[in-house]
Amino acid sequence: METRDRITTTELIIIVVNYVLAAGVFTLPRTTVERAGTPDVWISVILGGLLSMITGLIIARLSQRFPGQTIYQYSGKIIGRPLAILLGVVLIGYFVCIGSYEMRNVQEVTVFILLEGTPGWAIAGIFMWVALYLCRGGINAISRMCRLMIPITWTVFFGVSLLSLQVFDINNLRPVLGQGMSPVWRSIKPTALTFTSGEALLFLVAFMDKPKKTMKVVVSATLIAMVFYIVAVVLCIGAFSVDGVVTRTWPFIDLIRSFEVNYLVFERFESLWLTIWIMQIFCTFCIAFYGAALGLSQLTKIPLNHCLFALLPVIYIVTEIPRSLNGLFAFGAGIGNWSFFLFGVLPLPLLIIARLRGARS
Amino acid sequence: MKHLLKQGSSLSLLIVACLLLSSCWSSSPIEDVNLEAGVALDVAEETETEQDLAQKGGEYPKRNKVSCTYQFLIPQGAIGSKKEGAQSKNYYNATQTGDSIFEAVRELSLRSNRLPIGHHLKTIVIGEELARTTKLSELIEFFSRDNDIRPSVLLFISKGKAREVFRDSLPGQTPAFVLNGTFNNRRRITRIWEPVSMAKVVGPLHGHTSFALQNVVVSGKETKFSGVAVIKGSTGKLGGFLDEAELDGLVWLTGKGEGGSVKTYSSDNNKLVTYEITGMDSKIKASVNGDKIAFHVLIESKGRIAEAYFAGGERLVGGTIRKARETLEKKVQDMVKNTVRKMQHELQADVAGFGKSLQIQHPSVWNKVKTNWDTVFSSVPITYEVKLNIEDYGASSTTSD
Amino acid sequence: MMWSVITGWFPGWSVMFQGLILLIVPIVITLTVDWIRTFEGKVSKRGQKAKAALNKDGGATSLKGTKGAEGTKSNKTTFIAGKDDSGGSGNNDEQENPDQSYTGNVDKDLRLFKEISSDMADVNIRELRIGALQIKAVLLFVDGLTDKDSMDRNILRPLMNAVLPFEGMTEAPEAEELKRIIVERIIHVSEIEYTIDPVKSLKKVLFGSAVLMVDGMKELFVLGTPKGRTRGGEEPVSEALLRGSRIGFNETLSDNTAMLRRHGQNTELAMISFTVGKRVEKELVLTYIRDIANEALVEEIKRRLLTIDIDDVQESGFVEQLIEDDFLSPFQQIQNTERPDRVMAAMLEGRAAILLDGTPFALIMPVTFGMLLQSPEDYFDRWMAGSLLRTLRFFAALVSLFAPALYISFLSFHPGLIPTKLVISIISSRQGVPFPSLIEALIMEVSIEILREAGLRLPKPIGPAMGIVGGLIIGQAAVEAGIVSPILVIVVAVTAISSFAMPMYSAGITLRLLRFVAMFFAAVFGMYGVIMFFLLLSSHLIRLKSFGVPYLGLMVPSHLRDWKDFIIRLPLHLLKRRPALLKPKDPIRKG
């Protein structure tokens, strides 16, 4: 009856899907349409997904060379200790920023829709404390939480999506490729950034019981997440039209706000959906939080629990750095660019160097 | 259990302390809110109350541009035991004139102890005069930005003063809800346009395309849906109206009707025949030949005979039914033509989705003409084809004697 | 330049301060909890006690890490699998006291016995002479505990009439020979033990056995004739079923073990006997099915049972609290039940059970969350009905936990979520209610909890009347008086009814407790608070373990097949496997 700190392939898929599905759903329809200007962005979502799948596969390859080790542990064998520490610090910073970004999104949306007037620190505080409590249970607790959330959040997401079909107009999505592929290419960038899942694999593969199947994880997780984002984008454009989506700050929330269902228990669903989606974001937050703390703990040899505590105020302070909504979106875009470099560009040379030096665990 | 209580009590102590300190930041008791049910926007004209208040010094610096009339709900004793308020109204209206709509609603807070909330706002009615002079996007700006008010709010234009729509109603009814509920009758009549919510207008307003909003007129305690108001894409303002018959044509043209009737008189003996629509569909086919754009509209419908006086006492078979069908098809075509003529020549606005069809079928052509589509549209040739299918004739199998 | 960019990012001192608070609060809470745990550890010293107990009892005492003592054949535990355990046959080789032991001289021995039982008036001493040889003997017993009828018939009369066995003897035979004759030819008692320890003999007497002292024999006969006041197996009150066996455990351990044996013939049903309680000793039986239950689990339970260090184990609740994993959790980690069928079903899944003498409540461990919502009827009824009932119970649990919290959050925070027509009627019904929804809900919830508690204590005929007075009249009057709104009365009533739908009474209590916490969360943060409470609760349950088995294991299984018997119960022939979570030795149910 020992507790194993091992996760199966399915469990890892679920974790990665939970990691990818987060606050991106709120804004992705707008950020993509803003760049494309045509309703074809759903194609960009697919392409972006495939693109991030490729980077994910490279990372998976890299991690497979070092089964049972996280990036913080094995990077030293590839690029040497000093550079590895630098990389580790950057990665920790990245995960802290991801956590902060999600946290701030929760804050903004909650204050806007649910709790007008409640101070941000209170919202963040309770959220982060619960996350801390969960993360202290280790990767298995996070994995279980993800599995627990999935039936709830997925049901509500697709249920609400079905209901929103009453404001859906297929004509808003046509013509397909009316202006050719160029708008599609333009809007790939924001989608690819929403999707990046590879970074989570950098440390999660270490817990896998069958690291050989990492490829499967990358492919399935990206495909599942893709479904969600396609649904979000298609429904928003179908309801608001391309011209309307760009005027909405949180298109997906406004989509849910723009219909009422009579003769059901609820008439309006935005609060319900939002609270449920906050649970989804909670999972993402926990994974990022855990990733950062794990890195810190492995770099400094401080116990993981202490690292979790130490990162708590850091994440909060980073959360509060953006001073406005625009600041938050800029922050998000910044993280996106950062991740593009870290996880789109960097893993390939790492993999090549690892091959050349024959580094294995 | 004991230890748990210990932990639990300290935790709850903390929470209670939090409650006392913060007084539950966002909570507001539900019985102390004022539910907004509808808003009517008019050109500035202060009510007597406002003028009276202003004379006594109740004023703030502003330019009078818009009069906002909020309809607030007065919750009646819905509990069976309290019957005494049967005659009293379910609502009251408060008007505030000013320039900023947001400021106006906040100014209303000076006149009530209750906190107005917009979660249950259902209807925005805009007066004709205001809609002609002010851009619609400015008028709904605040409502589309607010966090309480939802994009599902329905928009109406009223010929005449919008606030009149909210003034009175039959006992037990709330005007704002009556307007919304009337859309449920779309299965009965084709002279109701589709309900247009704020979510559906932000796109066209931002993209400068024309669209139609339901028009509503009022007399005494009753309101009536009467045609549609056309918001022109180029100006973003009210361009004109389509009356009930023209709306009928518009509904046929777009195939958006859910049910209704067509009535016509037989050309030879001038007797009545009425057709009940059970389904309709329309397809707009755009064809481009060089620079020439042309449309072909195919309207298909199925339904049944509702009234037939046109051929004395004959069985509704073969020639009789063909005759009825042809008469009705011609009538539909006339209605549609009439509507299109008005759109093309008087209003110069396309609210029937011709532009969308062109965009879908010929995207490159659309890109060239989309900036001044409404002008281009006014001179586009359009051909029509109407196909009715009379499926049944109800319980009586002959025409009237 | 650089510096100004960084200061431009600096979010302000207030944020720093908030960050600090954010850090300090969880640290304080963690330290407090840790302190409570270490304090508990210091006082009870569970781990060390376990070790010591194992050492003292001899045998192999290798402790592997903190978990599972390896197969310790201590002489306190007797393995009696396959053999009916009919009362105190457990401890027959107690350590002997060399200073005071019986000599074989009846007069001396009797004096000794009288000394140690000096203040016990209920100990009866009956002197007699055995059969033809007139051997001096004394019968010791306690009035009321011993079955006098059978003692007279099976012990006294044969002893006094014993002529034939001593035929041809003129004087008392050797001790060994005498013992053989008495046991084999005279006494009609099945259960015989021997002791030369006066304290032990007193114990046996006080427990209801008759003890026979025979002149010339050092050893005393302990004759099992106890007749504790036992109760027949009645239908369990706390777990009534419409369908299923009507029998429940009673207060006699031997009856209870017999009930399990009688459930069906099985040679693998193990019953291991322990003695618990330092001052008042009681027998406790750990039972499991040898070829199903995971060994590590059994060893862990044994280890924990040996740590029990308390005067008297009054009820199995004591055992439960003393051996559970996390005493700071509101959830029970050991299930109690009065139903033998439930125990058997659990054992067949690979769980183990503990029976304690003197209580009809058996303990089942480990517990997973799903068990709290399951009832044996789910299996007795057809699978669709069973699934429906389980779904209903699951829903009822959610309602009972969250309904008042949702009421508070909807009314105070999210009037937009309620349908317009309903919100209008709620507002009108709440006109004149002077309290915020939290206070309002607290008033009603607390009073209904008091009502329920009061109804429990009242004599049966008054109970329902009390319910009517409380429920109907107070509710109605409170609404009329304008203290609470009628909607709340509905919510509270539905909540109360839902919590009655819990098949486990103690699980219901947990939900009642947590409901109040949820209400406070809702009062501060509305729906967000409710969701945060849900997450906190889930996190707790996820981290909670019952004997090393994840508590939420069935809710979030590693293998989807464990869901076949969770909220939905699939047809029996599809339930081929035991829960994989319990790692049973034999994962397949014989088919």
CSV table of N, CA, C and O in Angstrom, one decimal, chain B residues 125-187:
chain,number,residue,atom,x,y,z
B,125,VAL,N,-35.3,50.2,-25.5
B,125,VAL,CA,-36.1,50.8,-26.5
B,125,VAL,C,-35.5,52.2,-26.8
B,125,VAL,O,-35.2,52.9,-25.9
B,126,ILE,N,-35.3,52.4,-28.1
B,126,ILE,CA,-34.7,53.7,-28.5
B,126,ILE,C,-35.7,54.5,-29.3
B,126,ILE,O,-36.3,53.9,-30.2
B,127,GLY,N,-35.9,55.7,-28.9
B,127,GLY,CA,-36.9,56.5,-29.6
B,127,GLY,C,-36.4,56.9,-31.0
B,127,GLY,O,-35.2,57.0,-31.3
B,128,GLU,N,-37.4,57.1,-31.9
B,128,GLU,CA,-37.1,57.3,-33.3
B,128,GLU,C,-36.2,58.6,-33.5
B,128,GLU,O,-35.2,58.5,-34.2
B,129,GLU,N,-36.6,59.6,-32.8
B,129,GLU,CA,-35.9,60.9,-33.0
B,129,GLU,C,-34.4,60.8,-32.6
B,129,GLU,O,-33.5,61.2,-33.3
B,130,LEU,N,-34.2,60.1,-31.5
B,130,LEU,CA,-32.9,60.0,-31.0
B,130,LEU,C,-32.1,59.1,-31.9
B,130,LEU,O,-30.9,59.4,-32.2
B,131,ALA,N,-32.7,58.0,-32.4
B,131,ALA,CA,-32.0,57.1,-33.2
B,131,ALA,C,-31.7,57.7,-34.6
B,131,ALA,O,-30.6,57.3,-35.2
B,132,ARG,N,-32.5,58.7,-35.0
B,132,ARG,CA,-32.1,59.3,-36.3
B,132,ARG,C,-30.9,60.3,-36.1
B,132,ARG,O,-30.2,60.5,-37.1
B,133,THR,N,-30.8,60.8,-34.9
B,133,THR,CA,-29.7,61.8,-34.8
B,133,THR,C,-28.5,61.3,-34.1
B,133,THR,O,-27.4,62.0,-34.2
B,134,THR,N,-28.5,60.2,-33.4
B,134,THR,CA,-27.4,59.8,-32.7
B,134,THR,C,-27.0,58.4,-33.2
B,134,THR,O,-27.9,57.6,-33.5
B,135,LYS,N,-25.7,58.1,-33.2
B,135,LYS,CA,-25.2,56.8,-33.6
B,135,LYS,C,-25.7,55.8,-32.6
B,135,LYS,O,-25.5,55.9,-31.4
B,136,LEU,N,-26.2,54.7,-33.1
B,136,LEU,CA,-26.6,53.6,-32.2
B,136,LEU,C,-25.5,53.1,-31.4
B,136,LEU,O,-25.6,52.7,-30.2
B,137,SER,N,-24.3,53.0,-32.0
B,137,SER,CA,-23.1,52.5,-31.2
B,137,SER,C,-22.9,53.3,-30.0
B,137,SER,O,-22.4,52.8,-29.0
B,138,GLU,N,-23.1,54.6,-30.1
B,138,GLU,CA,-22.9,55.5,-28.9
B,138,GLU,C,-24.0,55.2,-27.9
B,138,GLU,O,-23.7,55.2,-26.7
B,139,LEU,N,-25.2,54.9,-28.4
B,139,LEU,CA,-26.3,54.7,-27.4
B,139,LEU,C,-26.2,53.4,-26.6
B,139,LEU,O,-26.5,53.4,-25.5
B,140,ILE,N,-25.7,52.4,-27.3
B,140,ILE,CA,-25.6,51.2,-26.5
B,140,ILE,C,-24.2,50.9,-26.0
B,140,ILE,O,-23.9,49.9,-25.4
B,141,GLU,N,-23.3,51.9,-26.1
B,141,GLU,CA,-21.9,51.8,-25.7
B,141,GLU,C,-21.9,51.3,-24.2
B,141,GLU,O,-21.2,50.3,-23.9
B,142,PHE,N,-22.5,52.1,-23.4
B,142,PHE,CA,-22.5,51.8,-21.9
B,142,PHE,C,-23.0,50.4,-21.7
B,142,PHE,O,-22.4,49.6,-20.9
B,143,PHE,N,-24.1,50.0,-22.3
B,143,PHE,CA,-24.8,48.8,-22.0
B,143,PHE,C,-23.9,47.6,-22.5
B,143,PHE,O,-24.0,46.5,-21.9
B,144,SER,N,-23.2,47.8,-23.6
B,144,SER,CA,-22.4,46.7,-24.0
B,144,SER,C,-21.0,46.6,-23.3
B,144,SER,O,-20.3,45.6,-23.4
B,145,ARG,N,-20.7,47.6,-22.4
B,145,ARG,CA,-19.5,47.6,-21.7
B,145,ARG,C,-19.7,47.1,-20.3
B,145,ARG,O,-18.8,46.5,-19.6
B,146,ASP,N,-20.9,47.3,-19.8
B,146,ASP,CA,-21.2,47.1,-18.4
B,146,ASP,C,-21.1,45.6,-18.0
B,146,ASP,O,-21.3,44.7,-18.9
B,147,ASN,N,-20.7,45.3,-16.8
B,147,ASN,CA,-20.6,43.9,-16.4
B,147,ASN,C,-21.9,43.2,-16.0
B,147,ASN,O,-22.0,42.0,-16.1
B,148,ASP,N,-22.8,44.0,-15.5
B,148,ASP,CA,-24.1,43.4,-15.0
B,148,ASP,C,-25.0,43.2,-16.2
B,148,ASP,O,-25.6,42.2,-16.4
B,149,ILE,N,-25.1,44.2,-17.1
B,149,ILE,CA,-26.0,44.1,-18.2
B,149,ILE,C,-25.4,43.2,-19.3
B,149,ILE,O,-24.3,43.3,-19.6
B,150,ARG,N,-26.3,42.3,-19.7
B,150,ARG,CA,-25.8,41.3,-20.6
B,150,ARG,C,-26.0,41.6,-22.0
B,150,ARG,O,-26.9,42.3,-22.4
B,151,PRO,N,-25.2,41.0,-22.9
B,151,PRO,CA,-25.4,41.2,-24.3
B,151,PRO,C,-26.7,40.6,-24.8
B,151,PRO,O,-27.0,40.8,-26.0
B,152,SER,N,-27.4,39.9,-24.0
B,152,SER,CA,-28.6,39.2,-24.5
B,152,SER,C,-29.8,40.2,-24.4
B,152,SER,O,-30.9,39.8,-24.8
B,153,VAL,N,-29.5,41.4,-24.0
B,153,VAL,CA,-30.6,42.4,-24.0
B,153,VAL,C,-31.1,42.7,-25.4
B,153,VAL,O,-30.3,42.8,-26.3
B,154,LEU,N,-32.4,42.7,-25.5
B,154,LEU,CA,-33.0,42.9,-26.9
B,154,LEU,C,-33.2,44.4,-27.2
B,154,LEU,O,-33.5,45.2,-26.3
B,155,LEU,N,-33.0,44.8,-28.4
B,155,LEU,CA,-33.1,46.2,-28.8
B,155,LEU,C,-34.3,46.4,-29.6
B,155,LEU,O,-34.7,45.6,-30.5
B,156,PHE,N,-34.9,47.5,-29.4
B,156,PHE,CA,-36.1,47.9,-30.1
B,156,PHE,C,-36.0,49.4,-30.5
B,156,PHE,O,-35.3,50.2,-29.9
B,157,ILE,N,-36.7,49.8,-31.6
B,157,ILE,CA,-36.8,51.2,-31.9
B,157,ILE,C,-38.3,51.5,-31.8
B,157,ILE,O,-39.2,50.6,-32.1
B,158,SER,N,-38.6,52.7,-31.3
B,158,SER,CA,-40.0,53.0,-31.2
B,158,SER,C,-40.3,54.3,-32.0
B,158,SER,O,-39.6,55.3,-31.9
B,159,LYS,N,-41.3,54.1,-32.9
B,159,LYS,CA,-41.7,55.3,-33.6
B,159,LYS,C,-42.4,56.2,-32.6
B,159,LYS,O,-43.4,55.8,-32.0
B,160,GLY,N,-41.9,57.4,-32.4
B,160,GLY,CA,-42.5,58.2,-31.3
B,160,GLY,C,-41.6,58.1,-30.1
B,160,GLY,O,-40.4,57.8,-30.3
B,161,LYS,N,-42.1,58.4,-29.0
B,161,LYS,CA,-41.2,58.5,-27.8
B,161,LYS,C,-41.1,57.1,-27.2
B,161,LYS,O,-42.0,56.4,-27.0
B,162,ALA,N,-39.8,56.7,-26.9
B,162,ALA,CA,-39.6,55.4,-26.4
B,162,ALA,C,-40.2,55.3,-25.0
B,162,ALA,O,-40.7,54.2,-24.6
B,163,ARG,N,-40.1,56.3,-24.2
B,163,ARG,CA,-40.6,56.2,-22.8
B,163,ARG,C,-42.1,55.9,-22.7
B,163,ARG,O,-42.6,55.4,-21.8
B,164,GLU,N,-42.8,56.3,-23.8
B,164,GLU,CA,-44.2,56.0,-23.8
B,164,GLU,C,-44.5,54.5,-23.8
B,164,GLU,O,-45.5,54.1,-23.3
B,165,VAL,N,-43.6,53.8,-24.4
B,165,VAL,CA,-43.7,52.3,-24.5
B,165,VAL,C,-43.8,51.7,-23.1
B,165,VAL,O,-44.5,50.8,-22.8
B,166,PHE,N,-43.0,52.3,-22.2
B,166,PHE,CA,-42.9,51.8,-20.9
B,166,PHE,C,-44.0,52.4,-19.9
B,166,PHE,O,-44.0,52.0,-18.8
B,167,ARG,N,-44.8,53.3,-20.4
B,167,ARG,CA,-45.5,54.1,-19.5
B,167,ARG,C,-46.7,53.3,-18.8
B,167,ARG,O,-46.9,53.3,-17.6
B,168,ASP,N,-47.3,52.5,-19.6
B,168,ASP,CA,-48.5,51.9,-19.1
B,168,ASP,C,-48.7,50.5,-19.7
B,168,ASP,O,-48.1,50.2,-20.7
B,169,SER,N,-49.4,49.7,-18.9
B,169,SER,CA,-49.6,48.3,-19.5
B,169,SER,C,-50.9,47.8,-18.9
B,169,SER,O,-51.5,48.4,-18.0
B,170,LEU,N,-51.3,46.7,-19.4
B,170,LEU,CA,-52.5,46.0,-18.8
B,170,LEU,C,-52.1,45.6,-17.4
B,170,LEU,O,-50.9,45.4,-17.1
B,171,PRO,N,-53.1,45.4,-16.5
B,171,PRO,CA,-52.8,45.1,-15.1
B,171,PRO,C,-52.0,43.8,-15.0
B,171,PRO,O,-52.3,42.8,-15.8
B,172,GLY,N,-51.1,43.8,-14.1
B,172,GLY,CA,-50.3,42.6,-13.9
B,172,GLY,C,-49.1,42.4,-14.9
B,172,GLY,O,-48.4,41.4,-14.7
B,173,GLN,N,-49.0,43.3,-15.9
B,173,GLN,CA,-47.9,43.1,-16.8
B,173,GLN,C,-46.9,44.1,-16.7
B,173,GLN,O,-47.1,45.2,-16.1
B,174,THR,N,-45.7,43.8,-17.2
B,174,THR,CA,-44.6,44.7,-17.2
B,174,THR,C,-44.2,45.0,-18.6
B,174,THR,O,-43.9,44.1,-19.4
B,175,PRO,N,-44.3,46.3,-19.0
B,175,PRO,CA,-44.1,46.6,-20.5
B,175,PRO,C,-42.8,46.0,-21.0
B,175,PRO,O,-42.8,45.4,-22.1
B,176,ALA,N,-41.7,46.1,-20.2
B,176,ALA,CA,-40.4,45.6,-20.8
B,176,ALA,C,-40.5,44.1,-21.1
B,176,ALA,O,-39.9,43.6,-22.1
B,177,PHE,N,-41.2,43.4,-20.2
B,177,PHE,CA,-41.3,41.9,-20.4
B,177,PHE,C,-42.3,41.6,-21.6
B,177,PHE,O,-42.1,40.6,-22.3
B,178,VAL,N,-43.4,42.4,-21.7
B,178,VAL,CA,-44.3,42.2,-22.7
B,178,VAL,C,-43.6,42.3,-24.1
B,178,VAL,O,-43.9,41.4,-24.9
B,179,LEU,N,-42.8,43.2,-24.2
B,179,LEU,CA,-42.0,43.4,-25.5
B,179,LEU,C,-41.3,42.1,-25.8
B,179,LEU,O,-41.3,41.6,-26.9
B,180,ASN,N,-40.5,41.6,-24.8
B,180,ASN,CA,-39.7,40.4,-25.1
B,180,ASN,C,-40.6,39.2,-25.4
B,180,ASN,O,-40.3,38.4,-26.2
B,181,GLY,N,-41.7,39.1,-24.6
B,181,GLY,CA,-42.6,37.9,-24.8
B,181,GLY,C,-43.2,37.9,-26.1
B,181,GLY,O,-43.6,36.8,-26.6
B,182,THR,N,-43.4,39.1,-26.7
B,182,THR,CA,-44.2,39.1,-28.0
B,182,THR,C,-43.4,38.3,-29.1
B,182,THR,O,-44.0,37.8,-30.0
B,183,PHE,N,-42.1,38.2,-28.9
B,183,PHE,CA,-41.3,37.4,-29.9
B,183,PHE,C,-41.7,36.0,-29.9
B,183,PHE,O,-41.5,35.3,-30.9
B,184,ASN,N,-42.3,35.5,-28.8
B,184,ASN,CA,-42.8,34.1,-28.8
B,184,ASN,C,-43.8,33.9,-29.9
B,184,ASN,O,-44.1,32.7,-30.2
B,185,ASN,N,-44.4,34.9,-30.4
B,185,ASN,CA,-45.5,34.7,-31.4
B,185,ASN,C,-45.0,34.6,-32.8
B,185,ASN,O,-45.8,34.7,-33.7
B,186,ARG,N,-43.7,34.5,-32.9
B,186,ARG,CA,-43.1,34.4,-34.3
B,186,ARG,C,-43.7,33.2,-35.0
B,186,ARG,O,-43.7,33.1,-36.2
B,187,ARG,N,-44.1,32.2,-34.3
B,187,ARG,CA,-44.6,31.0,-35.0
B,187,ARG,C,-46.0,31.3,-35.6
B,187,ARG,O,-46.5,30.6,-36.4
